[in-house]
Short mmCIF file of C-alpha atoms and ligand atoms in Angstrom, two decimals:
data_model
loop_
_atom_site.label_atom_id
_atom_site.label_comp_id
_atom_site.label_asym_id
_atom_site.label_seq_id
_atom_site.Cartn_x
_atom_site.Cartn_y
_atom_site.Cartn_z
CA MET A 1 46.69 46.37 -44.21
CA THR A 2 48.66 49.57 -44.75
CA PHE A 3 52.37 50.02 -44.27
CA PRO A 4 54.50 53.16 -44.30
CA SER A 5 55.49 54.09 -47.86
CA LEU A 6 58.96 55.18 -46.74
CA VAL A 7 61.36 53.86 -44.13
CA ARG A 8 64.36 55.66 -42.68
CA ILE A 9 67.26 53.40 -41.76
CA ILE A 10 70.00 54.25 -39.30
CA ASP A 11 73.01 52.07 -39.92
CA VAL A 12 74.55 51.32 -36.53
CA GLY A 13 77.28 49.05 -37.89
CA PRO A 14 80.24 51.33 -37.19
CA ARG A 15 79.14 51.56 -33.52
CA ASP A 16 76.93 48.65 -32.43
CA GLY A 17 78.56 46.44 -35.03
CA LEU A 18 82.21 47.10 -34.36
CA GLN A 19 82.10 47.71 -30.59
CA ASN A 20 82.10 44.01 -29.94
CA GLU A 21 85.01 43.07 -32.24
CA LYS A 22 87.92 41.55 -30.34
CA GLN A 23 90.48 42.32 -33.05
CA PRO A 24 91.56 45.94 -33.38
CA VAL A 25 89.87 47.65 -36.31
CA PRO A 26 91.91 50.64 -37.54
CA ALA A 27 90.18 54.03 -37.51
CA ALA A 28 90.85 54.31 -41.26
CA ILE A 29 88.70 51.22 -41.90
CA LYS A 30 85.87 52.62 -39.76
CA ILE A 31 86.06 55.92 -41.63
CA GLU A 32 85.98 54.15 -44.99
CA LEU A 33 82.96 52.15 -43.82
CA VAL A 34 81.10 55.36 -43.00
CA HIS A 35 82.00 56.73 -46.44
CA ARG A 36 80.72 53.60 -48.16
CA LEU A 37 77.49 53.65 -46.18
CA GLN A 38 76.73 57.22 -47.16
CA ALA A 39 77.66 56.48 -50.76
CA ALA A 40 75.06 53.67 -50.63
CA GLY A 41 72.40 56.21 -49.63
CA LEU A 42 72.27 55.91 -45.84
CA LYS A 43 71.06 59.22 -44.36
CA GLU A 44 71.75 58.33 -40.74
CA ILE A 45 74.86 56.63 -39.42
CA GLU A 46 75.70 55.81 -35.79
CA VAL A 47 79.42 56.40 -35.97
CA THR A 48 80.94 55.65 -32.56
CA SER A 49 80.52 55.99 -28.81
CA PHE A 50 82.15 58.18 -26.18
CA VAL A 51 82.31 55.57 -23.45
CA SER A 52 85.10 54.42 -21.17
CA PRO A 53 87.92 52.84 -23.22
CA LYS A 54 88.42 50.42 -20.32
CA TRP A 55 84.87 49.18 -20.78
CA VAL A 56 84.80 49.18 -24.59
CA PRO A 57 88.36 49.40 -26.01
CA GLN A 58 87.17 49.19 -29.62
CA MET A 59 85.58 52.65 -29.40
CA ALA A 60 88.70 54.36 -27.98
CA ASP A 61 89.38 55.97 -31.37
CA ASN A 62 86.03 57.83 -31.29
CA ALA A 63 87.46 61.34 -31.81
CA GLU A 64 89.80 60.18 -34.58
CA VAL A 65 86.95 58.53 -36.45
CA MET A 66 84.69 61.57 -36.09
CA ALA A 67 87.48 63.85 -37.29
CA GLY A 68 88.24 61.62 -40.27
CA ILE A 69 84.80 61.31 -41.82
CA ARG A 70 83.98 63.41 -44.85
CA ARG A 71 80.53 64.71 -44.01
CA GLN A 72 77.57 65.12 -46.28
CA ALA A 73 75.14 67.88 -45.39
CA ASP A 74 72.14 65.57 -45.76
CA VAL A 75 73.50 62.82 -43.49
CA LEU A 76 72.94 62.72 -39.73
CA TYR A 77 75.91 61.43 -37.72
CA SER A 78 75.13 60.19 -34.21
CA VAL A 79 77.28 59.05 -31.29
CA LEU A 80 76.59 57.42 -27.92
CA THR A 81 77.23 59.44 -24.75
CA PRO A 82 76.53 57.79 -21.37
CA ASN A 83 77.42 60.77 -19.16
CA MET A 84 78.65 64.38 -19.13
CA GLN A 85 82.27 63.33 -19.64
CA GLY A 86 81.32 61.46 -22.80
CA PHE A 87 79.09 64.29 -23.96
CA GLN A 88 81.82 66.90 -23.61
CA ALA A 89 84.27 64.77 -25.58
CA ALA A 90 81.59 64.09 -28.20
CA LEU A 91 80.56 67.73 -28.55
CA ALA A 92 84.08 68.68 -29.61
CA THR A 93 83.67 66.34 -32.60
CA HIS A 94 80.39 67.96 -33.78
CA PRO A 95 77.87 65.12 -33.93
CA ASN A 96 74.38 65.94 -35.24
CA GLU A 97 72.79 63.79 -32.57
CA ILE A 98 73.84 62.21 -29.29
CA VAL A 99 72.36 59.06 -27.85
CA VAL A 100 71.86 58.45 -24.15
CA PHE A 101 71.34 54.77 -23.47
CA GLY A 102 69.33 53.24 -20.69
CA ALA A 103 67.70 49.89 -20.04
CA ALA A 104 64.24 48.66 -19.13
CA SER A 105 65.83 46.09 -16.82
CA GLU A 106 67.76 47.04 -13.67
CA ALA A 107 70.31 44.26 -14.01
CA PHE A 108 71.27 45.26 -17.54
CA SER A 109 71.54 48.91 -16.53
CA GLN A 110 74.02 47.90 -13.82
CA LYS A 111 76.08 45.64 -16.08
CA ASN A 112 76.14 48.00 -19.06
CA ILE A 113 76.53 51.45 -17.51
CA ASN A 114 77.25 50.64 -13.86
CA CYS A 115 74.23 52.34 -12.35
CA SER A 116 70.52 51.86 -11.68
CA ILE A 117 67.81 53.05 -14.06
CA ALA A 118 67.01 55.99 -11.77
CA GLU A 119 70.69 56.95 -11.52
CA SER A 120 71.09 56.72 -15.27
CA ILE A 121 68.24 59.20 -15.77
CA GLU A 122 69.88 61.58 -13.27
CA ARG A 123 73.09 61.36 -15.32
CA PHE A 124 71.31 61.77 -18.64
CA ALA A 125 69.21 64.81 -17.68
CA PRO A 126 72.05 67.38 -17.73
CA VAL A 127 73.50 65.74 -20.87
CA VAL A 128 70.18 66.10 -22.66
CA GLN A 129 69.85 69.73 -21.57
CA ALA A 130 73.38 70.58 -22.65
CA ALA A 131 72.92 68.88 -26.01
CA LEU A 132 69.66 70.66 -26.78
CA ALA A 133 71.19 73.99 -25.71
CA ALA A 134 74.07 73.34 -28.13
CA GLY A 135 71.65 72.55 -30.96
CA VAL A 136 72.44 68.83 -30.97
CA ALA A 137 69.53 66.40 -31.32
CA VAL A 138 68.95 63.76 -28.63
CA ARG A 139 67.89 60.16 -29.00
CA GLY A 140 67.46 57.64 -26.19
CA ALA A 141 68.24 53.97 -26.65
CA MET A 142 66.13 51.66 -24.50
CA SER A 143 67.78 48.26 -24.08
CA CYS A 144 66.07 45.05 -23.05
CA THR A 145 62.56 46.13 -23.98
CA VAL A 146 61.54 42.51 -24.46
CA ALA A 147 64.04 40.41 -22.58
CA CYS A 148 67.16 40.81 -20.48
CA PRO A 149 70.16 38.48 -20.47
CA TYR A 150 70.16 38.57 -16.64
CA GLU A 151 66.48 38.94 -15.66
CA GLY A 152 64.64 37.10 -18.46
CA ASP A 153 61.32 38.51 -19.68
CA VAL A 154 60.86 42.26 -19.34
CA SER A 155 57.30 43.58 -18.96
CA PRO A 156 55.79 46.29 -21.17
CA ALA A 157 55.19 48.26 -17.94
CA GLN A 158 58.96 48.49 -17.41
CA VAL A 159 59.34 49.75 -20.97
CA GLY A 160 56.60 52.34 -20.46
CA TYR A 161 58.29 53.46 -17.23
CA LEU A 162 61.63 54.03 -18.97
CA ALA A 163 60.02 55.73 -21.99
CA GLY A 164 58.19 58.08 -19.61
CA LEU A 165 61.45 59.00 -17.86
CA MET A 166 63.19 59.59 -21.19
CA LYS A 167 60.34 61.88 -22.23
CA GLN A 168 60.44 63.79 -18.93
CA ILE A 169 64.11 64.69 -19.34
CA GLY A 170 63.65 65.91 -22.91
CA VAL A 171 64.83 63.00 -25.04
CA GLN A 172 63.35 63.68 -28.48
CA ARG A 173 63.01 60.15 -29.83
CA VAL A 174 63.67 56.64 -28.58
CA ASP A 175 64.86 53.26 -29.79
CA VAL A 176 62.92 50.18 -28.76
CA ALA A 177 65.77 47.70 -28.59
CA ASP A 178 65.63 43.94 -28.44
CA THR A 179 69.20 43.69 -27.18
CA ILE A 180 69.47 39.90 -27.17
CA GLY A 181 67.24 39.25 -30.17
CA ALA A 182 64.98 36.93 -28.17
CA GLY A 183 61.82 38.86 -28.95
CA THR A 184 58.95 37.65 -31.11
CA PRO A 185 56.39 39.81 -32.95
CA ILE A 186 53.60 40.14 -30.37
CA LYS A 187 56.07 40.83 -27.54
CA VAL A 188 57.74 43.50 -29.64
CA GLN A 189 54.35 45.06 -30.42
CA LYS A 190 53.62 45.24 -26.68
CA ALA A 191 56.94 47.01 -26.05
CA ILE A 192 56.13 49.50 -28.82
CA GLU A 193 52.60 49.98 -27.46
CA ALA A 194 54.07 50.86 -24.07
CA THR A 195 56.43 53.35 -25.73
CA LEU A 196 53.54 54.90 -27.67
CA GLN A 197 52.09 56.08 -24.35
CA HIS A 198 54.90 58.65 -24.31
CA TYR A 199 56.22 59.01 -27.87
CA ASP A 200 54.58 59.61 -31.19
CA VAL A 201 55.11 56.80 -33.73
CA ALA A 202 57.43 59.05 -35.80
CA HIS A 203 59.74 59.26 -32.80
CA ILE A 204 60.15 55.54 -32.24
CA CYS A 205 62.89 53.45 -33.89
CA GLY A 206 63.00 49.67 -33.97
CA HIS A 207 66.41 48.23 -33.02
CA PHE A 208 66.27 44.48 -33.36
CA HIS A 209 69.19 42.13 -32.85
CA ASP A 210 68.86 38.95 -34.87
CA THR A 211 70.25 36.37 -32.47
CA TYR A 212 67.20 34.09 -32.76
CA GLY A 213 66.43 34.97 -36.39
CA GLN A 214 63.34 36.99 -35.43
CA ALA A 215 64.42 40.49 -36.41
CA LEU A 216 62.64 40.71 -39.78
CA ALA A 217 59.46 39.25 -38.31
CA ASN A 218 59.72 41.79 -35.51
CA THR A 219 60.24 44.54 -38.08
CA MET A 220 57.04 43.45 -39.87
CA ALA A 221 55.19 43.60 -36.56
CA ALA A 222 56.49 47.13 -35.98
CA LEU A 223 55.68 48.18 -39.57
CA GLN A 224 52.09 47.08 -38.97
CA MET A 225 51.98 49.61 -36.13
CA GLY A 226 53.26 52.35 -38.43
CA VAL A 227 56.84 52.49 -37.13
CA TRP A 228 59.00 53.79 -39.98
CA ASN A 229 62.44 54.24 -38.38
CA TYR A 230 64.72 51.23 -37.97
CA GLN A 231 68.28 50.51 -37.00
CA SER A 232 70.32 47.79 -38.57
CA SER A 233 73.94 46.86 -39.12
CA VAL A 234 75.62 46.47 -42.49
CA ALA A 235 76.80 42.85 -42.91
CA GLY A 236 74.93 42.01 -39.68
CA LEU A 237 77.92 43.13 -37.63
CA GLY A 238 77.96 43.18 -33.93
CA GLY A 239 76.41 42.69 -30.56
CA CYS A 240 76.71 44.28 -27.15
CA PRO A 241 79.73 43.37 -24.99
CA TYR A 242 77.39 43.27 -21.95
CA ALA A 243 74.85 40.93 -23.56
CA LYS A 244 76.82 37.71 -23.83
CA GLY A 245 75.94 35.50 -26.78
CA ALA A 246 73.81 38.17 -28.45
CA THR A 247 74.70 38.59 -32.10
CA GLY A 248 74.43 41.63 -34.35
CA ASN A 249 71.50 43.69 -35.45
CA VAL A 250 69.52 42.50 -38.41
CA SER A 251 71.69 43.16 -41.45
CA THR A 252 70.87 46.35 -43.34
CA GLU A 253 71.01 44.31 -46.56
CA ASP A 254 68.24 41.93 -45.40
CA LEU A 255 66.12 44.82 -44.13
CA VAL A 256 66.47 46.83 -47.36
CA TYR A 257 65.67 43.78 -49.51
CA MET A 258 62.50 43.08 -47.54
CA LEU A 259 61.34 46.71 -47.60
CA HIS A 260 62.01 47.18 -51.31
CA GLY A 261 60.22 43.91 -52.00
CA MET A 262 57.19 45.36 -50.18
CA GLY A 263 57.32 48.52 -52.27
CA ILE A 264 58.62 50.59 -49.35
CA ALA A 265 61.26 53.17 -50.31
CA THR A 266 64.51 53.55 -48.34
CA GLY A 267 66.66 55.61 -50.70
CA ILE A 268 69.36 52.96 -50.40
CA ASP A 269 71.19 51.34 -53.30
CA LEU A 270 71.28 47.66 -52.36
CA ASP A 271 74.24 46.84 -54.61
CA LYS A 272 76.40 49.57 -53.12
CA LEU A 273 75.29 48.53 -49.65
CA ILE A 274 76.36 44.95 -50.35
CA ASP A 275 79.76 46.25 -51.48
CA ALA A 276 80.07 48.18 -48.20
CA GLY A 277 79.27 44.96 -46.33
CA VAL A 278 81.88 43.04 -48.31
CA PHE A 279 84.44 45.77 -47.59
CA ILE A 280 84.03 45.60 -43.80
CA SER A 281 83.66 41.81 -43.75
CA GLU A 282 86.92 41.37 -45.69
CA ALA A 283 88.65 43.77 -43.30
CA LEU A 284 87.46 41.51 -40.47
CA GLY A 285 88.42 38.32 -42.32
CA ARG A 286 84.95 36.88 -42.76
CA LYS A 287 81.90 36.82 -45.00
CA PRO A 288 78.92 39.19 -44.56
CA ASN A 289 76.42 37.86 -42.03
CA SER A 290 73.48 38.56 -44.30
CA ARG A 291 71.34 36.07 -46.19
CA VAL A 292 70.51 38.64 -48.86
CA ALA A 293 74.16 39.62 -49.35
CA THR A 294 75.14 35.95 -49.64
CA ALA A 295 72.38 35.25 -52.17
CA LEU A 296 73.12 38.30 -54.31
CA LEU A 297 76.88 37.77 -54.19
CA ASN A 298 76.35 34.17 -55.38
CA LYS A 299 74.12 35.46 -58.15
CA ARG A 300 76.77 38.01 -59.21
CA GLN A 301 79.31 35.18 -59.54
CA GLY A 302 76.92 32.89 -61.38
P1 HMG B 401 82.02 54.06 -14.27
O1 HMG B 401 83.23 53.23 -14.01
O2 HMG B 401 80.86 53.91 -13.35
O3 HMG B 401 82.37 55.62 -14.43
O4 HMG B 401 81.55 53.72 -15.76
P2 HMG B 401 83.00 56.66 -13.45
O5 HMG B 401 82.28 57.93 -13.71
O6 HMG B 401 83.04 56.10 -12.05
O7 HMG B 401 84.50 56.81 -14.01
C1 HMG B 401 85.44 55.76 -13.92
C2 HMG B 401 86.52 55.95 -14.97
O8 HMG B 401 85.95 55.94 -16.28
C3 HMG B 401 87.28 57.27 -14.84
O9 HMG B 401 88.59 57.03 -15.33
C4 HMG B 401 86.57 58.15 -15.85
O10 HMG B 401 87.41 59.17 -16.34
C5 HMG B 401 86.26 57.15 -16.96
P3 HMG B 401 89.83 56.70 -14.32
O11 HMG B 401 89.85 57.90 -13.40
O12 HMG B 401 89.46 55.44 -13.62
O13 HMG B 401 90.99 56.58 -15.25
N1 HMG B 401 85.08 57.56 -17.73
C6 HMG B 401 85.09 57.78 -19.06
N2 HMG B 401 86.07 57.70 -19.97
C7 HMG B 401 85.73 58.00 -21.26
N3 HMG B 401 84.48 58.35 -21.64
C8 HMG B 401 83.49 58.44 -20.75
C9 HMG B 401 83.78 58.16 -19.40
N4 HMG B 401 83.04 58.16 -18.27
C10 HMG B 401 83.84 57.79 -17.27
N5 HMG B 401 82.27 58.79 -21.15
C11 HMG B 401 80.48 54.25 -17.83
C12 HMG B 401 80.39 54.32 -16.30
C13 HMG B 401 79.10 54.59 -18.36
C14 HMG B 401 81.50 55.26 -18.30
C15 HMG B 401 80.90 52.83 -18.21
O14 HMG B 401 80.04 51.93 -17.61
C16 HMG B 401 80.91 52.62 -19.71
O15 HMG B 401 81.70 53.22 -20.42
N6 HMG B 401 80.04 51.75 -20.22
C17 HMG B 401 80.00 51.51 -21.66
C18 HMG B 401 78.91 50.62 -21.98
C19 HMG B 401 78.78 50.47 -23.48
O16 HMG B 401 79.38 51.19 -24.26
N7 HMG B 401 77.95 49.49 -23.86
C20 HMG B 401 77.67 49.26 -25.24
C21 HMG B 401 76.79 50.31 -25.84
S1 HMG B 401 75.08 50.12 -25.39
C22 HMG B 401 74.45 48.97 -26.51
O17 HMG B 401 75.19 48.38 -27.27
C23 HMG B 401 72.97 48.76 -26.55
C24 HMG B 401 72.30 49.43 -27.75
O18 HMG B 401 72.83 48.97 -28.96
C25 HMG B 401 70.81 49.13 -27.71
C26 HMG B 401 70.53 47.62 -27.53
O19 HMG B 401 70.82 46.84 -28.46
O20 HMG B 401 70.09 47.29 -26.43
C27 HMG B 401 72.45 50.95 -27.68
MG1 MG B 402 72.25 47.16 -29.95
#
């Protein structure tokens, strides 16, 4: 069995991780988190989202955070933009990439972005065009590619349908997201297979929440298919406010440990990454939600 020799990780902690925090997190802490992630070797960071502050209050400081980060030329900074209003606000902050986000299930599309799948594509199309014209890269997040918190199982055909629409409007690469972390390896492979009808393997990212403890197994299943881009959250932060009960993405620490153990390079310094996780966890008054961080922190003390 062959695996990719290199994996690119997008840390989505500052966005997917923090968007669900009830307590206010100061912009300065978010900025420091981004700095620590890039110091640990992350080359892609999902920084914030330009969504309605009434819907997601935690991301209301989006422009302040984008203005405050000290950028490295070799790091790609991405932000979520659900519509033209969000895109215009985002563009002023100079992201390298914007992310339009749709869902493979109708119910989740309605709950998350207040429109149907077809309507969401109509909204995204001019955003994608404007971004590409401005020289900004475009990614498309596809939620609920395995299961939906409102509709239950989601078929691969629904995933293929959404991936096809994303491709048609010019989205350059897509995330296969298991929003509620209910997926298991074969189901995830089927969702990826459906996406492969429209996107090359290099343009597919795995985005696995770890609610049921399946995210690393799902990552292995995706690795077996040659997928080499993954999203994860430092300290296992997060969850989506419109996916009740869903916990964070797989922690970046756990993902990096597994990949390095398999001889797969990530360019990330695990010790520095663990320190970044401790930093944000202390700011939130808790311990990192990562088995690897816990184990290595215990070892450091011992
Ligand atoms: P809407 O209410 O249908 O929008 O919300 P609207 O166009 O009718 O506008 C209503 C109000 O919102 C107006 O303000 C607009 O100005 C304002 P008012 O006149 O009432 O004062 N508005 C905005 N304000 C700031 N930025 C904007 C914006 N757009 C409108 N961009 C909308 C539609 C999409 C805006 C709303 O549903 C929304 O913000 N949803 C956010 C959902 C969200 O952020 N979810 C979490 C991220 S997705 C995720 O976590 C999943 C992912 O991780 C993958 C996975 O795991 O599945 C990516
Ligand atoms: Mg997510």
